[in-house]
Short mmCIF file of C-alpha atoms and ligand atoms in Angstrom, two decimals:
data_model
loop_
_atom_site.label_atom_id
_atom_site.label_comp_id
_atom_site.label_asym_id
_atom_site.label_seq_id
_atom_site.Cartn_x
_atom_site.Cartn_y
_atom_site.Cartn_z
CA MET H 1 -12.19 6.31 -4.25
CA LYS H 2 -14.74 4.56 -2.06
CA VAL H 3 -13.12 2.77 0.86
CA LEU H 4 -14.52 0.27 3.33
CA LEU H 5 -12.59 0.11 6.60
CA VAL H 6 -13.26 -3.04 8.65
CA GLY H 7 -13.06 -2.88 12.46
CA GLY H 8 -14.28 -0.75 15.31
CA GLY H 9 -11.45 -0.11 17.76
CA GLY H 10 -8.93 2.62 18.51
CA ARG H 11 -6.74 1.53 15.62
CA GLU H 12 -9.67 1.93 13.23
CA HIS H 13 -10.49 5.42 14.54
CA ALA H 14 -6.87 6.39 13.86
CA LEU H 15 -6.96 4.77 10.39
CA ALA H 16 -10.26 6.52 9.56
CA TRP H 17 -8.81 9.88 10.64
CA LYS H 18 -5.70 9.38 8.53
CA LEU H 19 -7.52 8.02 5.46
CA SER H 20 -9.96 10.94 5.58
CA GLN H 21 -7.01 13.30 4.89
CA SER H 22 -6.46 11.77 1.44
CA ASP H 23 -7.43 13.81 -1.66
CA LYS H 24 -8.24 10.51 -3.33
CA LEU H 25 -10.97 9.59 -0.84
CA ASP H 26 -14.56 10.15 -1.98
CA HIS H 27 -16.34 8.26 0.75
CA LEU H 28 -15.37 6.14 3.73
CA TYR H 29 -17.52 3.39 5.19
CA ILE H 30 -16.54 1.76 8.45
CA ALA H 31 -17.90 -1.64 9.58
CA PRO H 32 -18.86 -1.59 12.34
CA GLY H 33 -16.87 1.53 13.38
CA ASN H 34 -17.43 3.44 16.60
CA PRO H 35 -18.66 6.93 17.54
CA GLY H 36 -15.16 8.25 16.76
CA THR H 37 -15.02 6.88 13.20
CA ALA H 38 -18.48 8.34 12.46
CA ASP H 39 -16.80 11.77 12.17
CA TYR H 40 -15.06 10.62 9.00
CA GLY H 41 -17.63 8.54 7.18
CA THR H 42 -20.60 6.23 7.46
CA ASN H 43 -20.63 3.51 10.09
CA VAL H 44 -22.20 0.32 8.72
CA ASP H 45 -23.77 -2.19 11.06
CA ILE H 46 -21.94 -5.32 9.92
CA ALA H 47 -19.76 -7.27 12.35
CA ASP H 48 -16.06 -7.24 11.42
CA THR H 49 -16.05 -11.04 11.37
CA ASP H 50 -19.04 -11.33 8.99
CA VAL H 51 -16.79 -11.86 6.01
CA ALA H 52 -19.58 -12.78 3.58
CA GLY H 53 -21.69 -9.80 4.67
CA LEU H 54 -18.74 -7.42 4.24
CA ALA H 55 -17.94 -8.69 0.76
CA ALA H 56 -21.62 -8.41 -0.28
CA PHE H 57 -21.81 -4.83 1.03
CA ALA H 58 -18.56 -3.90 -0.77
CA GLN H 59 -19.87 -5.34 -4.01
CA ALA H 60 -23.25 -3.56 -3.73
CA ARG H 61 -21.60 -0.18 -2.98
CA LYS H 62 -18.87 -0.62 -5.62
CA ILE H 63 -16.09 -0.20 -3.05
CA ASP H 64 -12.66 0.41 -4.60
CA LEU H 65 -10.55 -0.63 -1.62
CA ALA H 66 -11.26 -2.60 1.56
CA VAL H 67 -8.91 -2.04 4.48
CA ILE H 68 -9.01 -4.69 7.20
CA GLY H 69 -7.92 -3.51 10.65
CA PRO H 70 -8.20 -6.48 13.08
CA GLU H 71 -6.70 -9.96 12.96
CA ASP H 72 -9.91 -12.00 13.28
CA PRO H 73 -11.41 -11.12 9.88
CA LEU H 74 -7.96 -11.47 8.27
CA ALA H 75 -7.56 -14.96 9.72
CA ALA H 76 -11.13 -15.75 8.60
CA GLY H 77 -10.16 -14.96 5.01
CA ALA H 78 -11.68 -11.46 4.58
CA VAL H 79 -9.11 -10.48 1.96
CA ASP H 80 -9.78 -13.65 -0.04
CA ALA H 81 -13.54 -12.95 0.15
CA PHE H 82 -13.15 -9.36 -1.15
CA GLU H 83 -10.74 -10.42 -3.91
CA ALA H 84 -13.08 -13.23 -4.96
CA VAL H 85 -15.70 -10.57 -5.87
CA GLY H 86 -13.09 -8.37 -7.59
CA ILE H 87 -12.43 -5.87 -4.82
CA ARG H 88 -8.93 -4.82 -3.87
CA ALA H 89 -8.21 -5.47 -0.20
CA PHE H 90 -5.40 -4.24 2.02
CA GLY H 91 -4.13 -7.08 4.23
CA PRO H 92 -2.80 -10.61 3.94
CA SER H 93 -4.77 -13.61 2.66
CA GLY H 94 -6.22 -16.01 5.24
CA ALA H 95 -3.34 -18.40 4.56
CA ALA H 96 -0.73 -15.66 5.12
CA ALA H 97 -2.58 -14.40 8.23
CA GLN H 98 -1.61 -17.67 9.92
CA LEU H 99 1.63 -15.90 10.68
CA GLU H 100 -0.31 -14.32 13.55
CA ALA H 101 -3.28 -16.66 13.96
CA ASP H 102 -1.15 -19.76 14.47
CA LYS H 103 2.00 -19.29 16.55
CA ALA H 104 3.13 -22.82 15.62
CA PHE H 105 3.03 -21.80 11.91
CA ALA H 106 4.99 -18.62 12.74
CA LYS H 107 7.65 -20.67 14.54
CA GLN H 108 7.91 -23.00 11.53
CA ILE H 109 8.45 -20.06 9.16
CA MET H 110 11.07 -18.62 11.52
CA ARG H 111 12.88 -21.93 11.89
CA ALA H 112 12.88 -22.61 8.12
CA ASN H 113 14.31 -19.14 7.41
CA SER H 114 16.78 -18.82 10.33
CA ILE H 115 14.92 -15.84 11.79
CA PRO H 116 16.10 -15.12 15.34
CA THR H 117 13.48 -16.08 17.96
CA ALA H 118 13.25 -17.95 21.27
CA GLU H 119 13.86 -21.73 21.21
CA SER H 120 10.45 -23.37 21.30
CA ARG H 121 8.50 -26.63 21.18
CA THR H 122 4.92 -27.08 20.05
CA PHE H 123 2.46 -29.38 21.86
CA THR H 124 -1.04 -30.70 21.22
CA SER H 125 -1.08 -32.94 24.31
CA PHE H 126 -1.07 -31.49 27.81
CA GLU H 127 0.79 -34.52 29.20
CA ASP H 128 3.63 -33.95 26.72
CA ALA H 129 3.75 -30.22 27.45
CA LYS H 130 3.82 -30.93 31.17
CA ALA H 131 6.66 -33.47 30.87
CA TYR H 132 8.68 -31.02 28.77
CA ILE H 133 8.15 -28.08 31.13
CA ALA H 134 9.03 -30.25 34.15
CA SER H 135 12.27 -31.26 32.48
CA ARG H 136 13.32 -27.59 32.25
CA ASP H 137 14.87 -25.55 35.03
CA GLU H 138 14.68 -22.17 33.34
CA ALA H 139 11.75 -19.81 33.15
CA VAL H 140 9.51 -20.54 30.15
CA VAL H 141 6.70 -18.80 28.31
CA VAL H 142 3.49 -20.69 27.54
CA LYS H 143 1.44 -19.46 24.58
CA ALA H 144 -1.90 -20.48 23.20
CA ALA H 145 -1.13 -20.98 19.49
CA GLY H 146 -4.36 -19.35 18.27
CA LEU H 147 -5.85 -15.88 18.54
CA ALA H 148 -6.57 -14.79 22.13
CA LYS H 149 -6.85 -10.99 21.99
CA GLY H 150 -3.29 -10.55 23.23
CA LYS H 151 -4.05 -12.41 26.43
CA GLY H 152 -2.91 -15.92 25.51
CA VAL H 153 0.68 -15.60 26.74
CA PHE H 154 1.95 -16.56 30.19
CA VAL H 155 5.48 -15.64 31.20
CA CYS H 156 6.33 -18.08 34.00
CA ASP H 157 9.38 -18.00 36.26
CA GLU H 158 8.64 -21.38 37.83
CA PRO H 159 7.90 -24.70 36.06
CA SER H 160 4.90 -25.21 38.38
CA GLU H 161 3.41 -21.93 37.16
CA ALA H 162 4.02 -22.90 33.55
CA ILE H 163 2.37 -26.30 34.02
CA LEU H 164 -0.66 -24.59 35.54
CA ALA H 165 -0.83 -22.19 32.58
CA ALA H 166 -0.65 -25.08 30.10
CA GLU H 167 -3.42 -26.87 32.03
CA ARG H 168 -5.68 -23.80 31.96
CA ILE H 169 -5.13 -23.32 28.24
CA MET H 170 -5.18 -26.97 27.07
CA VAL H 171 -7.40 -28.78 29.59
CA ASP H 172 -9.72 -26.06 30.95
CA GLY H 173 -9.95 -24.50 27.51
CA MET H 174 -9.76 -20.87 28.68
CA PHE H 175 -9.23 -19.72 25.08
CA GLY H 176 -11.36 -22.42 23.42
CA ASP H 177 -9.92 -23.90 20.25
CA ALA H 178 -7.21 -21.21 20.20
CA GLY H 179 -5.54 -23.20 22.99
CA LYS H 180 -5.68 -26.68 21.46
CA THR H 181 -2.05 -26.23 20.47
CA VAL H 182 0.45 -24.61 22.78
CA VAL H 183 3.92 -23.20 22.12
CA VAL H 184 6.39 -23.38 25.01
CA GLU H 185 9.44 -21.21 24.56
CA ASP H 186 12.42 -19.84 26.48
CA LYS H 187 11.90 -16.61 28.34
CA LEU H 188 13.89 -13.77 26.80
CA LEU H 189 15.13 -10.71 28.63
CA GLY H 190 15.33 -7.20 27.28
CA GLN H 191 13.26 -4.26 26.10
CA GLU H 192 10.48 -4.75 23.60
CA ALA H 193 9.84 -2.83 20.42
CA SER H 194 7.16 -2.97 17.75
CA ILE H 195 8.43 -2.79 14.18
CA LEU H 196 5.71 -2.26 11.57
CA ALA H 197 6.28 -2.37 7.84
CA PHE H 198 4.16 -2.10 4.70
CA VAL H 199 4.77 -5.12 2.48
CA ASP H 200 3.47 -5.59 -1.10
CA GLY H 201 4.57 -9.18 -1.59
CA ARG H 202 8.11 -8.14 -2.43
CA ASN H 203 8.95 -4.57 -1.36
CA ILE H 204 9.18 -3.55 2.29
CA TYR H 205 8.65 -0.03 3.65
CA VAL H 206 9.45 0.18 7.37
CA MET H 207 7.49 2.65 9.48
CA GLU H 208 8.87 4.46 12.52
CA SER H 209 9.46 2.27 15.60
CA ALA H 210 7.08 2.10 18.54
CA GLN H 211 6.79 0.51 21.95
CA ASP H 212 3.68 -0.98 23.48
CA HIS H 213 2.85 -1.54 27.17
CA LYS H 214 1.14 -4.94 27.47
CA PRO H 215 0.71 -5.50 31.24
CA ILE H 216 -2.17 -3.80 33.05
CA GLY H 217 -0.09 -2.29 35.91
CA ASP H 218 2.55 0.42 36.22
CA GLY H 219 6.09 -0.94 36.00
CA ASP H 220 4.87 -3.73 33.69
CA THR H 221 3.12 -5.68 36.45
CA GLY H 222 -0.02 -7.77 36.37
CA ASP H 223 -1.88 -9.56 33.59
CA ASN H 224 -1.27 -8.93 29.91
CA THR H 225 -3.83 -6.81 28.05
CA GLY H 226 -4.42 -5.81 24.45
CA GLY H 227 -2.06 -2.87 25.16
CA MET H 228 -2.31 -0.01 27.68
CA GLY H 229 -0.33 2.62 25.85
CA ALA H 230 2.38 3.19 23.27
CA TYR H 231 4.88 5.73 22.06
CA SER H 232 6.80 6.34 18.86
CA PRO H 233 9.68 6.41 18.13
CA ALA H 234 11.30 3.95 20.53
CA PRO H 235 14.75 5.56 21.06
CA ILE H 236 16.23 2.16 21.87
CA VAL H 237 15.75 1.22 18.21
CA THR H 238 18.74 2.98 16.67
CA ASP H 239 19.17 3.18 12.89
CA LYS H 240 21.73 0.40 13.11
CA LEU H 241 19.39 -1.84 15.07
CA MET H 242 16.52 -1.12 12.67
CA ALA H 243 18.75 -2.08 9.74
CA GLN H 244 19.62 -5.35 11.52
CA ILE H 245 15.91 -6.12 12.14
CA VAL H 246 15.08 -5.46 8.49
CA ARG H 247 17.95 -7.70 7.35
CA GLU H 248 17.53 -10.55 9.84
CA VAL H 249 13.74 -10.55 10.29
CA LEU H 250 11.62 -8.65 7.75
CA VAL H 251 13.45 -9.61 4.55
CA PRO H 252 13.71 -13.35 5.37
CA THR H 253 10.08 -13.40 6.53
CA VAL H 254 8.79 -11.88 3.29
CA ASP H 255 11.03 -14.24 1.28
CA GLY H 256 10.03 -17.22 3.40
CA MET H 257 6.34 -16.47 2.96
CA ASN H 258 6.83 -16.43 -0.81
CA ARG H 259 8.67 -19.74 -0.70
CA ASN H 260 5.85 -21.15 1.43
CA ASP H 261 3.32 -20.13 -1.27
CA THR H 262 1.69 -17.74 1.17
CA PRO H 263 2.89 -14.40 -0.23
CA TYR H 264 2.52 -11.53 2.17
CA LYS H 265 0.90 -8.15 1.63
CA GLY H 266 -0.40 -5.59 4.11
CA VAL H 267 1.22 -4.54 7.34
CA LEU H 268 3.78 -6.93 8.82
CA TYR H 269 4.31 -6.23 12.51
CA ALA H 270 7.27 -7.86 14.25
CA GLY H 271 7.06 -7.80 18.04
CA MET H 272 10.74 -7.80 19.00
CA MET H 273 12.68 -8.46 22.19
CA LEU H 274 16.01 -6.62 22.11
CA THR H 275 18.19 -9.10 23.98
CA GLN H 276 21.90 -8.91 24.77
CA GLY H 277 22.41 -11.50 22.05
CA GLY H 278 20.59 -9.35 19.49
CA PRO H 279 17.00 -8.77 18.42
CA ARG H 280 14.62 -11.77 18.63
CA VAL H 281 11.05 -12.09 17.39
CA LEU H 282 8.42 -12.55 20.12
CA GLU H 283 5.53 -12.70 17.71
CA PHE H 284 4.28 -11.56 14.33
CA ASN H 285 1.08 -9.67 13.82
CA VAL H 286 -0.49 -9.34 10.40
CA ARG H 287 -1.96 -5.87 10.80
CA PHE H 288 -1.43 -2.49 12.40
CA GLY H 289 -0.85 -2.74 16.18
CA ASP H 290 -3.36 -1.35 18.62
CA PRO H 291 -2.42 1.04 20.27
CA GLU H 292 0.84 1.56 18.33
CA THR H 293 -1.08 2.78 15.30
CA GLN H 294 -2.39 5.80 17.16
CA PRO H 295 1.04 7.43 17.84
CA ILE H 296 2.56 6.12 14.55
CA LEU H 297 -0.20 7.66 12.39
CA MET H 298 -0.04 10.95 14.23
CA ARG H 299 3.58 11.14 13.07
CA MET H 300 2.98 9.96 9.49
CA LYS H 301 3.08 12.69 6.84
CA GLY H 302 1.73 11.61 3.50
CA ASP H 303 -1.23 9.88 1.94
CA LEU H 304 -2.07 6.60 3.70
CA LEU H 305 -4.66 5.72 1.07
CA GLU H 306 -2.04 6.06 -1.67
CA VAL H 307 0.32 3.77 0.25
CA MET H 308 -2.37 1.12 0.80
CA TRP H 309 -3.29 1.25 -2.88
CA ALA H 310 0.37 0.85 -3.83
CA VAL H 311 0.62 -2.19 -1.55
CA CYS H 312 -2.30 -3.84 -3.39
CA GLU H 313 -0.75 -2.98 -6.76
CA GLY H 314 2.71 -4.28 -5.83
CA LYS H 315 4.15 -0.79 -6.33
CA LEU H 316 5.32 0.06 -2.85
CA ASP H 317 8.77 0.95 -4.25
CA ARG H 318 7.22 4.12 -5.76
CA VAL H 319 5.80 5.37 -2.48
CA ASN H 320 7.20 8.27 -0.48
CA LEU H 321 6.26 8.95 3.13
CA ALA H 322 7.71 11.43 5.59
CA TRP H 323 7.56 11.44 9.36
CA ASP H 324 7.02 14.18 11.91
CA LYS H 325 10.25 14.30 13.95
CA ARG H 326 8.20 14.97 17.07
CA PRO H 327 7.43 11.92 19.22
CA ALA H 328 3.87 10.85 20.03
CA VAL H 329 2.52 9.15 23.16
CA CYS H 330 -0.78 7.28 23.47
CA VAL H 331 -2.33 6.54 26.88
CA VAL H 332 -5.18 4.00 26.95
CA MET H 333 -8.06 4.73 29.31
CA ALA H 334 -9.69 1.44 30.27
CA SER H 335 -12.77 0.25 32.13
CA GLY H 336 -12.13 -0.66 35.79
CA GLY H 337 -11.60 -4.43 36.04
CA TYR H 338 -10.13 -4.90 32.55
CA PRO H 339 -8.56 -7.28 31.41
CA GLY H 340 -10.97 -9.18 33.69
CA ALA H 341 -14.71 -8.50 33.95
CA TYR H 342 -15.86 -4.86 33.71
CA GLU H 343 -19.09 -2.89 33.43
CA LYS H 344 -20.23 -1.00 30.32
CA GLY H 345 -22.49 2.00 29.75
CA LYS H 346 -20.65 4.56 31.91
CA VAL H 347 -21.08 8.13 30.63
CA ILE H 348 -17.78 9.64 29.43
CA ARG H 349 -17.27 13.36 30.16
CA GLY H 350 -14.70 15.85 28.91
CA LEU H 351 -14.10 14.38 25.43
CA ASP H 352 -14.63 17.64 23.53
CA GLU H 353 -12.48 19.75 25.85
CA ALA H 354 -9.62 17.23 25.76
CA GLY H 355 -9.85 16.91 21.99
CA LYS H 356 -9.38 20.69 21.62
CA LEU H 357 -5.88 20.63 23.14
CA LYS H 358 -3.19 21.36 20.55
CA ASP H 359 -1.69 18.26 18.87
CA VAL H 360 -3.97 15.94 20.84
CA MET H 361 -6.30 13.29 19.39
CA VAL H 362 -8.74 11.32 21.54
CA PHE H 363 -9.21 8.09 19.64
CA HIS H 364 -12.31 6.06 20.55
CA ALA H 365 -11.95 2.32 21.08
CA GLY H 366 -14.67 0.76 23.30
CA THR H 367 -17.30 3.50 23.17
CA ALA H 368 -20.93 3.72 22.09
CA ARG H 369 -23.45 6.50 21.58
CA ASN H 370 -26.43 6.61 23.94
CA GLY H 371 -28.62 9.58 23.03
CA ASP H 372 -26.43 12.65 23.38
CA ASP H 373 -23.92 10.79 25.54
CA ILE H 374 -20.85 8.81 24.64
CA VAL H 375 -20.66 5.81 26.98
CA THR H 376 -18.12 3.07 27.65
CA ASN H 377 -18.63 -0.11 25.66
CA GLY H 378 -15.44 -2.15 26.03
CA GLY H 379 -12.34 -2.86 28.07
CA ARG H 380 -10.04 -0.40 26.31
CA VAL H 381 -12.23 2.72 26.02
CA LEU H 382 -10.04 5.54 24.64
CA GLY H 383 -6.54 6.08 23.26
CA VAL H 384 -5.54 9.61 24.24
CA THR H 385 -2.64 10.53 21.96
CA ALA H 386 -0.42 13.61 21.83
CA LEU H 387 2.55 14.92 19.88
CA GLY H 388 5.25 16.87 21.69
CA GLU H 389 8.65 18.37 21.04
CA THR H 390 10.14 15.64 23.27
CA ILE H 391 8.81 12.36 24.61
CA ALA H 392 8.45 14.00 28.02
CA ALA H 393 6.39 16.84 26.51
CA ALA H 394 4.20 14.41 24.54
CA LYS H 395 3.65 12.37 27.68
CA ALA H 396 2.73 15.45 29.72
CA SER H 397 0.31 16.59 27.04
CA ALA H 398 -1.33 13.15 26.75
CA TYR H 399 -1.86 12.97 30.52
CA GLU H 400 -3.16 16.54 30.58
CA ALA H 401 -5.87 15.40 28.16
CA VAL H 402 -6.48 12.17 30.11
CA ASP H 403 -7.06 14.20 33.26
CA MET H 404 -9.78 16.21 31.52
CA ILE H 405 -11.74 13.03 30.72
CA SER H 406 -13.72 11.06 33.29
CA PHE H 407 -16.03 8.09 33.57
CA ASP H 408 -16.94 5.74 36.42
CA GLY H 409 -14.12 3.30 37.13
CA ALA H 410 -11.73 4.83 34.56
CA TYR H 411 -8.25 3.32 34.81
CA CYS H 412 -5.01 4.10 33.03
CA ARG H 413 -1.33 3.38 33.59
CA ARG H 414 0.57 6.47 34.77
CA ASP H 415 3.97 5.42 33.42
CA ILE H 416 3.45 5.26 29.67
CA ALA H 417 6.69 6.18 27.83
CA ASP H 418 8.78 6.27 31.04
CA LYS H 419 11.01 3.56 29.60
CA ALA H 420 12.01 5.98 26.85
CA LEU H 421 12.82 8.69 29.39
CA LYS H 422 15.35 6.63 31.35
P1 AMP L 1 3.08 -12.11 22.30
O1 AMP L 1 1.57 -11.95 22.20
O2 AMP L 1 3.62 -13.39 21.82
O3 AMP L 1 3.81 -10.88 21.82
O4 AMP L 1 3.35 -12.05 23.88
C1 AMP L 1 2.78 -11.04 24.68
C2 AMP L 1 3.83 -10.51 25.64
O5 AMP L 1 4.40 -11.58 26.40
C3 AMP L 1 5.02 -9.90 24.89
O6 AMP L 1 4.78 -8.58 24.57
C4 AMP L 1 6.10 -10.07 25.96
O7 AMP L 1 6.00 -9.06 26.93
C5 AMP L 1 5.77 -11.37 26.60
N1 AMP L 1 6.51 -12.48 25.96
C6 AMP L 1 6.17 -13.22 24.89
N2 AMP L 1 7.12 -14.12 24.58
C7 AMP L 1 8.12 -13.95 25.45
C8 AMP L 1 9.40 -14.55 25.66
N3 AMP L 1 9.85 -15.56 24.88
N4 AMP L 1 10.16 -14.10 26.67
C9 AMP L 1 9.73 -13.10 27.47
N5 AMP L 1 8.56 -12.46 27.34
C10 AMP L 1 7.74 -12.88 26.34
N1 LIG L 2 -0.30 -3.80 20.58
C1 LIG L 2 -0.22 -5.17 20.37
C2 LIG L 2 -1.07 -5.66 19.31
O1 LIG L 2 -1.66 -4.92 18.55
O2 LIG L 2 -1.19 -6.87 19.20
#
């Protein structure tokens, strides 16, 4: 099979690595890819949002399956564009991708299907949002409804803070059109967990649980980022809790999307808050999480390409996957300054040595090749991921690898997976 993988981050390096293990793979193309994905196929210089260009390339090269990693091309209708030229594509249609790309749409689906989530209101006028927030005493969360690279959410303990956030999003336009609509919801308390499932329109196959670390600083302090590290499994997600999430969230979401005439296929990712009152949805993503994918795929035993094909064929019920019992931990190494402004082009040293450690993978995210050097080229630069007999061992091994890698201004959190150790 010839496969085109769309995207160029850490998630895509992990997907390329896993897809390359399939007996069914003849050749892998990655658009645009990164220096890490180049080890497993041919990087193609087409932007992941150039939907027409991607479909034309796939047609010319007689691609059998397109796999779309990031949310932007999905929301822009990449799957529809591939299918329009007769190419199977793994991921939801543009209409179904609204589940992530429009938080107001997601709330509507949740409300219509009694899916547990925070109470919320949707606003298109700043004055209305301000009046509503001012009328509330409790802490609220203000969210840009559109896609904002994981940075469009403000958890505010004071109404004044929340009004300021709404003003920055709606009036100052800090996320452009993505902030024209804002969702204001109650702040929930608890631990978070990422639940990812393959969905073929009807059947659901739930992967192992994971937990992300969104804030930039140790102890979950500071601004939200795309994700600074992850581990799998999340011990807090017991079998009983997982069954409850499947029953109360995944099943009604897949049913609700069918009833809404936006049938869902691909990966459905429920970002959950495990509150005292039970699990609640914080958000849906319509793709693999980044960086959750890195530890999850290191634990997956089986043929990912076969699973993705089965999803496109509506035959997920015939698929069998197994999981490595050992936990995996991924530590993101970022450019100094991220999620704010940062410099690029810093030479990265120690990649080969770190990659030689047993059960360690150094996944590239924001990197580029410059002659013989690999240099930094983004905010999140690397996802250093390790398997271990215990979470503590996996953590120690991941940080051992991190400490072998250096570049100017390198930053990482030092407490990834500590929540699982408590
Ligand atoms: P989201 O992109 O909607 O998942 O939000 C990003 C992060 O903001 C989440 O991972 C949570 O840490 C936090 N967050 C979002 N919604 C809420 C909420 N209702 N209550 C508390 N924290 C939230
Ligand atoms: N790790 C969070 C996300 O992929 O959105």
